[in-house]
Amino acid sequence: NPSKALVSLRGVFYSSPLGQLLKPTFEDRKIKNEAAMNYLNDFLHMMYKPIVEGELQLISDAVLATAVKLQQSLYENEEFELDIPFIHLTYSLVQARLINFSELVHAVPDLVQTLLTKRDQLDVGEMILDVVALKCCLEQLEPRREDLKNANSRLVWCNRVQCIRPIIQVMKSLISRPSQQQLGNGDSEARFIAQLFGERSVHHLQNCRIMWIRLDVVRMFIEHTCPPGQSTHPTSANNAFLLWTALGENIDFSTVHTMTAIERFLKSRSDEMRERLIRFDISRCEICKSPLHDPVQMPCEHICCMSCAKGWFHKHNICPMCRKEVGGDFKVKISQKCRRALETYNSFRNRCKSFFMELVSVYCFGEQLPNPDLVQKFIGYVIRDEKRTEDFTPFGGQGIDVTPVIRSYILQQLLAIKEREKEVYKHLEEYLHRARGLAEQGEHLIEVCVLCVQCMEDVETVKLLKAKGGGENVQIILASQVLERTLRTIHGHQNSLNINCLRDIAGIRAALDVLSTYLGDDFAENVKRFQALRKCLETAKYLCSDSSRSVLQLFLLKQLVRHDPNGIDAVKERCKRTELKWIMPPQLEVMLFLLL
């Protein structure tokens, strides 16, 4: 309570020998104010330690602005008076913000001179020095062509941006607005913070946040696509400016609008790169429509895979695309020029994909919840539509997803957001409902189901690992609860395909994996240590006992072998115990041998 703190502090000070000595002098208001200002300057010089001329004056103005704001919040109708206890209380409240300002001055020494020219803009009745200083720093970081013209200048610029990051993080936490619920509930501390860090501070910080995100995204792109130590084509370096423009001044990565702008940018850069490297499309083979491998270039400059070219020119003497004759002297061989172009192009695409993943991780899932429209867009990356499962790529329509890293990552992130869980499952359920009628797309449906199960299993595994923090017995209890839940619902999934079925499969796999870690050589000791283990084991036994679910039994057996450094023979020996004998019946032993 600042009011009580001030009363207490004044009581201590004025009852001290120094306070008693100064008390008669302070009865003269003019002398008191002059003495307080002198003390403030000396105190700040000692505590803050300014390093640049004019810095002390800015700090003094900021503390005074805070003191006035504090006076208004504590004693609305009283005339402002500054004394030594009030100075100490005010400084303690803004000390962290002043430290951030000091960090900014160290990073940008000419910042003070810039702020001195804006001193009248800082006099707004509250402390905004730190946020205005941050805004000035961010404005100075806006990329210029000379900043990015070569590898060294790009490295310097990226390092300058990174220097500001810790200050950004601290300031966001310091000037976070109290929730409306706190204010509505009469939370006095929340109300006080809202008064002390007023609307202007919050407004400036929101602008700084947008500027920072814009700078940081450009930095990410540069570090992924123009790494230090590697030569870069001038147009590639220019991409950073194009991205800066594409992002605009109203970016919000919780919305579809900003993500669509990112997609368009990456697609245009991919097209520009492809056109610069070679005349025709090198992203896929025009015959098999798959990603291009071992490129063969015909006299007309069209390109296809070596395997496709051999099959085609064994029977034909014309280009499969434009139908021009290739001539009798044409030989099917790998074009080294096209191979180098393809390697360059694929490298650029992969770098853009890694940039996209970091961007999504930090700004779509890291800072705030994606809105429902963006959730739907991300789901579209995972399942595309009911007819195909193309790899999500910012450069659409360029190949089947062989290793669905991006799709898996996005789906995992979506499933991990508790507030969006129902929306995600609803979209997946609708997709499965549509896809059930596509008999000819069986492989596609299996691929998406496997992807969903794996991602759901990862989410469940994370929950079980976190539960272990409360003790291993807690983890076993949670695993047992997962198995019991699926035991109640699994009968309803027979001969059906729905999202709850996939969730149950994922939960069972995660729980059985955890259970297997307690069934090692120390099993007998674990049974004594963890009361919940025996019940968990019984539930797993009952779940796996149905002959139609022998695959679960096989999965548990496989996990036991995976966790045991001594291999299958040690597991076979352990499964001779009465409690574990059901895990490895003779028929499963043969299946496991074939599987491993």
PDB file of N, CA and C in Angstrom, residues 423-476:
ATOM      1  N   GLU A 423     -12.060 -26.091 -30.896  1.00  0.00           N
ATOM      2  CA  GLU A 423     -12.102 -25.658 -32.294  1.00  0.00           C
ATOM      3  C   GLU A 423     -11.275 -26.583 -33.175  1.00  0.00           C
ATOM      4  N   VAL A 424     -10.079 -26.929 -32.694  1.00  0.00           N
ATOM      5  CA  VAL A 424      -9.187 -27.781 -33.483  1.00  0.00           C
ATOM      6  C   VAL A 424      -9.822 -29.148 -33.704  1.00  0.00           C
ATOM      7  N   TYR A 425     -10.349 -29.732 -32.637  1.00  0.00           N
ATOM      8  CA  TYR A 425     -10.965 -31.055 -32.769  1.00  0.00           C
ATOM      9  C   TYR A 425     -12.213 -31.005 -33.653  1.00  0.00           C
ATOM     10  N   LYS A 426     -12.924 -29.901 -33.594  1.00  0.00           N
ATOM     11  CA  LYS A 426     -14.109 -29.758 -34.450  1.00  0.00           C
ATOM     12  C   LYS A 426     -13.711 -29.769 -35.921  1.00  0.00           C
ATOM     13  N   HIS A 427     -12.671 -29.016 -36.264  1.00  0.00           N
ATOM     14  CA  HIS A 427     -12.208 -28.982 -37.659  1.00  0.00           C
ATOM     15  C   HIS A 427     -11.721 -30.364 -38.107  1.00  0.00           C
ATOM     16  N   LEU A 428     -10.978 -31.043 -37.240  1.00  0.00           N
ATOM     17  CA  LEU A 428     -10.473 -32.372 -37.593  1.00  0.00           C
ATOM     18  C   LEU A 428     -11.623 -33.365 -37.752  1.00  0.00           C
ATOM     19  N   GLU A 429     -12.614 -33.267 -36.879  1.00  0.00           N
ATOM     20  CA  GLU A 429     -13.765 -34.169 -36.962  1.00  0.00           C
ATOM     21  C   GLU A 429     -14.543 -33.946 -38.259  1.00  0.00           C
ATOM     22  N   GLU A 430     -14.727 -32.687 -38.622  1.00  0.00           N
ATOM     23  CA  GLU A 430     -15.419 -32.384 -39.877  1.00  0.00           C
ATOM     24  C   GLU A 430     -14.642 -32.937 -41.068  1.00  0.00           C
ATOM     25  N   TYR A 431     -13.338 -32.822 -41.005  1.00  0.00           N
ATOM     26  CA  TYR A 431     -12.507 -33.350 -42.087  1.00  0.00           C
ATOM     27  C   TYR A 431     -12.651 -34.868 -42.190  1.00  0.00           C
ATOM     28  N   LEU A 432     -12.571 -35.557 -41.053  1.00  0.00           N
ATOM     29  CA  LEU A 432     -12.686 -37.020 -41.070  1.00  0.00           C
ATOM     30  C   LEU A 432     -14.057 -37.448 -41.582  1.00  0.00           C
ATOM     31  N   HIS A 433     -15.079 -36.692 -41.225  1.00  0.00           N
ATOM     32  CA  HIS A 433     -16.429 -37.009 -41.693  1.00  0.00           C
ATOM     33  C   HIS A 433     -16.504 -36.930 -43.218  1.00  0.00           C
ATOM     34  N   ARG A 434     -15.885 -35.895 -43.785  1.00  0.00           N
ATOM     35  CA  ARG A 434     -15.886 -35.761 -45.246  1.00  0.00           C
ATOM     36  C   ARG A 434     -15.035 -36.838 -45.898  1.00  0.00           C
ATOM     37  N   ALA A 435     -13.900 -37.127 -45.270  1.00  0.00           N
ATOM     38  CA  ALA A 435     -12.922 -38.018 -45.896  1.00  0.00           C
ATOM     39  C   ALA A 435     -13.344 -39.477 -45.883  1.00  0.00           C
ATOM     40  N   ARG A 436     -14.284 -39.842 -45.002  1.00  0.00           N
ATOM     41  CA  ARG A 436     -14.680 -41.255 -44.924  1.00  0.00           C
ATOM     42  C   ARG A 436     -15.281 -41.755 -46.228  1.00  0.00           C
ATOM     43  N   GLY A 437     -15.841 -40.844 -47.005  1.00  0.00           N
ATOM     44  CA  GLY A 437     -16.457 -41.267 -48.261  1.00  0.00           C
ATOM     45  C   GLY A 437     -15.488 -41.371 -49.417  1.00  0.00           C
ATOM     46  N   LEU A 438     -14.227 -41.081 -49.186  1.00  0.00           N
ATOM     47  CA  LEU A 438     -13.248 -41.086 -50.275  1.00  0.00           C
ATOM     48  C   LEU A 438     -12.472 -42.395 -50.260  1.00  0.00           C
ATOM     49  N   ALA A 439     -13.098 -43.441 -50.752  1.00  0.00           N
ATOM     50  CA  ALA A 439     -12.461 -44.758 -50.701  1.00  0.00           C
ATOM     51  C   ALA A 439     -11.154 -44.779 -51.481  1.00  0.00           C
ATOM     52  N   GLU A 440     -11.126 -44.023 -52.596  1.00  0.00           N
ATOM     53  CA  GLU A 440      -9.923 -44.049 -53.427  1.00  0.00           C
ATOM     54  C   GLU A 440      -8.770 -43.281 -52.793  1.00  0.00           C
ATOM     55  N   GLN A 441      -9.047 -42.558 -51.710  1.00  0.00           N
ATOM     56  CA  GLN A 441      -8.008 -41.774 -51.049  1.00  0.00           C
ATOM     57  C   GLN A 441      -7.600 -42.413 -49.720  1.00  0.00           C
ATOM     58  N   GLY A 442      -7.589 -43.744 -49.675  1.00  0.00           N
ATOM     59  CA  GLY A 442      -7.287 -44.439 -48.428  1.00  0.00           C
ATOM     60  C   GLY A 442      -5.928 -44.088 -47.857  1.00  0.00           C
ATOM     61  N   GLU A 443      -4.908 -44.040 -48.711  1.00  0.00           N
ATOM     62  CA  GLU A 443      -3.563 -43.719 -48.225  1.00  0.00           C
ATOM     63  C   GLU A 443      -3.518 -42.316 -47.634  1.00  0.00           C
ATOM     64  N   HIS A 444      -4.206 -41.421 -48.301  1.00  0.00           N
ATOM     65  CA  HIS A 444      -4.260 -40.040 -47.812  1.00  0.00           C
ATOM     66  C   HIS A 444      -4.908 -39.975 -46.435  1.00  0.00           C
ATOM     67  N   LEU A 445      -6.004 -40.696 -46.258  1.00  0.00           N
ATOM     68  CA  LEU A 445      -6.719 -40.677 -44.986  1.00  0.00           C
ATOM     69  C   LEU A 445      -5.858 -41.272 -43.875  1.00  0.00           C
ATOM     70  N   ILE A 446      -5.181 -42.363 -44.190  1.00  0.00           N
ATOM     71  CA  ILE A 446      -4.300 -42.989 -43.200  1.00  0.00           C
ATOM     72  C   ILE A 446      -3.183 -42.028 -42.799  1.00  0.00           C
ATOM     73  N   GLU A 447      -2.648 -41.334 -43.787  1.00  0.00           N
ATOM     74  CA  GLU A 447      -1.551 -40.401 -43.504  1.00  0.00           C
ATOM     75  C   GLU A 447      -1.983 -39.320 -42.522  1.00  0.00           C
ATOM     76  N   VAL A 448      -3.172 -38.757 -42.756  1.00  0.00           N
ATOM     77  CA  VAL A 448      -3.650 -37.704 -41.868  1.00  0.00           C
ATOM     78  C   VAL A 448      -3.966 -38.265 -40.482  1.00  0.00           C
ATOM     79  N   CYS A 449      -4.558 -39.458 -40.427  1.00  0.00           N
ATOM     80  CA  CYS A 449      -4.870 -40.069 -39.127  1.00  0.00           C
ATOM     81  C   CYS A 449      -3.600 -40.344 -38.326  1.00  0.00           C
ATOM     82  N   VAL A 450      -2.587 -40.873 -39.000  1.00  0.00           N
ATOM     83  CA  VAL A 450      -1.312 -41.136 -38.320  1.00  0.00           C
ATOM     84  C   VAL A 450      -0.709 -39.829 -37.812  1.00  0.00           C
ATOM     85  N   LEU A 451      -0.765 -38.801 -38.644  1.00  0.00           N
ATOM     86  CA  LEU A 451      -0.242 -37.496 -38.239  1.00  0.00           C
ATOM     87  C   LEU A 451      -0.968 -36.992 -36.997  1.00  0.00           C
ATOM     88  N   CYS A 452      -2.300 -37.102 -36.995  1.00  0.00           N
ATOM     89  CA  CYS A 452      -3.088 -36.639 -35.846  1.00  0.00           C
ATOM     90  C   CYS A 452      -2.737 -37.420 -34.588  1.00  0.00           C
ATOM     91  N   VAL A 453      -2.659 -38.746 -34.713  1.00  0.00           N
ATOM     92  CA  VAL A 453      -2.352 -39.580 -33.545  1.00  0.00           C
ATOM     93  C   VAL A 453      -0.971 -39.237 -32.989  1.00  0.00           C
ATOM     94  N   GLN A 454      -0.004 -39.083 -33.871  1.00  0.00           N
ATOM     95  CA  GLN A 454       1.354 -38.778 -33.409  1.00  0.00           C
ATOM     96  C   GLN A 454       1.408 -37.437 -32.685  1.00  0.00           C
ATOM     97  N   CYS A 455       0.721 -36.445 -33.233  1.00  0.00           N
ATOM     98  CA  CYS A 455       0.731 -35.125 -32.597  1.00  0.00           C
ATOM     99  C   CYS A 455      -0.022 -35.143 -31.271  1.00  0.00           C
ATOM    100  N   MET A 456      -1.164 -35.825 -31.246  1.00  0.00           N
ATOM    101  CA  MET A 456      -1.915 -35.941 -29.992  1.00  0.00           C
ATOM    102  C   MET A 456      -1.106 -36.708 -28.949  1.00  0.00           C
ATOM    103  N   GLU A 457      -0.407 -37.729 -29.397  1.00  0.00           N
ATOM    104  CA  GLU A 457       0.431 -38.504 -28.475  1.00  0.00           C
ATOM    105  C   GLU A 457       1.537 -37.631 -27.888  1.00  0.00           C
ATOM    106  N   ASP A 458       2.131 -36.789 -28.722  1.00  0.00           N
ATOM    107  CA  ASP A 458       3.173 -35.883 -28.218  1.00  0.00           C
ATOM    108  C   ASP A 458       2.616 -34.949 -27.148  1.00  0.00           C
ATOM    109  N   VAL A 459       1.406 -34.441 -27.383  1.00  0.00           N
ATOM    110  CA  VAL A 459       0.780 -33.540 -26.406  1.00  0.00           C
ATOM    111  C   VAL A 459       0.508 -34.281 -25.102  1.00  0.00           C
ATOM    112  N   GLU A 460      -0.028 -35.509 -25.199  1.00  0.00           N
ATOM    113  CA  GLU A 460      -0.300 -36.308 -24.002  1.00  0.00           C
ATOM    114  C   GLU A 460       0.994 -36.653 -23.270  1.00  0.00           C
ATOM    115  N   THR A 461       2.043 -36.947 -24.025  1.00  0.00           N
ATOM    116  CA  THR A 461       3.333 -37.285 -23.412  1.00  0.00           C
ATOM    117  C   THR A 461       3.885 -36.113 -22.621  1.00  0.00           C
ATOM    118  N   VAL A 462       3.741 -34.914 -23.176  1.00  0.00           N
ATOM    119  CA  VAL A 462       4.201 -33.715 -22.464  1.00  0.00           C
ATOM    120  C   VAL A 462       3.447 -33.568 -21.140  1.00  0.00           C
ATOM    121  N   LYS A 463       2.138 -33.815 -21.166  1.00  0.00           N
ATOM    122  CA  LYS A 463       1.348 -33.724 -19.929  1.00  0.00           C
ATOM    123  C   LYS A 463       1.843 -34.736 -18.892  1.00  0.00           C
ATOM    124  N   LEU A 464       2.129 -35.944 -19.353  1.00  0.00           N
ATOM    125  CA  LEU A 464       2.590 -36.984 -18.433  1.00  0.00           C
ATOM    126  C   LEU A 464       3.984 -36.669 -17.892  1.00  0.00           C
ATOM    127  N   LEU A 465       4.824 -36.090 -18.726  1.00  0.00           N
ATOM    128  CA  LEU A 465       6.164 -35.710 -18.262  1.00  0.00           C
ATOM    129  C   LEU A 465       6.081 -34.591 -17.231  1.00  0.00           C
ATOM    130  N   LYS A 466       5.176 -33.634 -17.466  1.00  0.00           N
ATOM    131  CA  LYS A 466       4.997 -32.556 -16.493  1.00  0.00           C
ATOM    132  C   LYS A 466       4.464 -33.101 -15.173  1.00  0.00           C
ATOM    133  N   ALA A 467       3.588 -34.106 -15.268  1.00  0.00           N
ATOM    134  CA  ALA A 467       3.028 -34.697 -14.046  1.00  0.00           C
ATOM    135  C   ALA A 467       4.116 -35.319 -13.184  1.00  0.00           C
ATOM    136  N   LYS A 468       5.182 -35.771 -13.824  1.00  0.00           N
ATOM    137  CA  LYS A 468       6.273 -36.390 -13.072  1.00  0.00           C
ATOM    138  C   LYS A 468       6.937 -35.392 -12.138  1.00  0.00           C
ATOM    139  N   GLY A 469       6.803 -34.096 -12.475  1.00  0.00           N
ATOM    140  CA  GLY A 469       7.352 -33.063 -11.596  1.00  0.00           C
ATOM    141  C   GLY A 469       6.708 -33.079 -10.224  1.00  0.00           C
ATOM    142  N   GLY A 470       5.473 -33.572 -10.135  1.00  0.00           N
ATOM    143  CA  GLY A 470       4.798 -33.682  -8.845  1.00  0.00           C
ATOM    144  C   GLY A 470       5.096 -34.987  -8.139  1.00  0.00           C
ATOM    145  N   GLY A 471       5.953 -35.801  -8.736  1.00  0.00           N
ATOM    146  CA  GLY A 471       6.295 -37.102  -8.158  1.00  0.00           C
ATOM    147  C   GLY A 471       5.932 -38.218  -9.122  1.00  0.00           C
ATOM    148  N   GLU A 472       6.731 -39.274  -9.102  1.00  0.00           N
ATOM    149  CA  GLU A 472       6.493 -40.374 -10.047  1.00  0.00           C
ATOM    150  C   GLU A 472       5.153 -41.048  -9.809  1.00  0.00           C
ATOM    151  N   ASN A 473       4.702 -41.083  -8.567  1.00  0.00           N
ATOM    152  CA  ASN A 473       3.406 -41.687  -8.284  1.00  0.00           C
ATOM    153  C   ASN A 473       2.281 -40.903  -8.957  1.00  0.00           C
ATOM    154  N   VAL A 474       2.437 -39.566  -9.014  1.00  0.00           N
ATOM    155  CA  VAL A 474       1.450 -38.712  -9.686  1.00  0.00           C
ATOM    156  C   VAL A 474       1.406 -39.043 -11.171  1.00  0.00           C
ATOM    157  N   GLN A 475       2.573 -39.255 -11.764  1.00  0.00           N
ATOM    158  CA  GLN A 475       2.630 -39.593 -13.185  1.00  0.00           C
ATOM    159  C   GLN A 475       1.932 -40.930 -13.455  1.00  0.00           C
ATOM    160  N   ILE A 476       2.159 -41.898 -12.600  1.00  0.00           N
ATOM    161  CA  ILE A 476       1.532 -43.213 -12.775  1.00  0.00           C
ATOM    162  C   ILE A 476       0.020 -43.101 -12.623  1.00  0.00           C
TER     163      ILE A 476
END
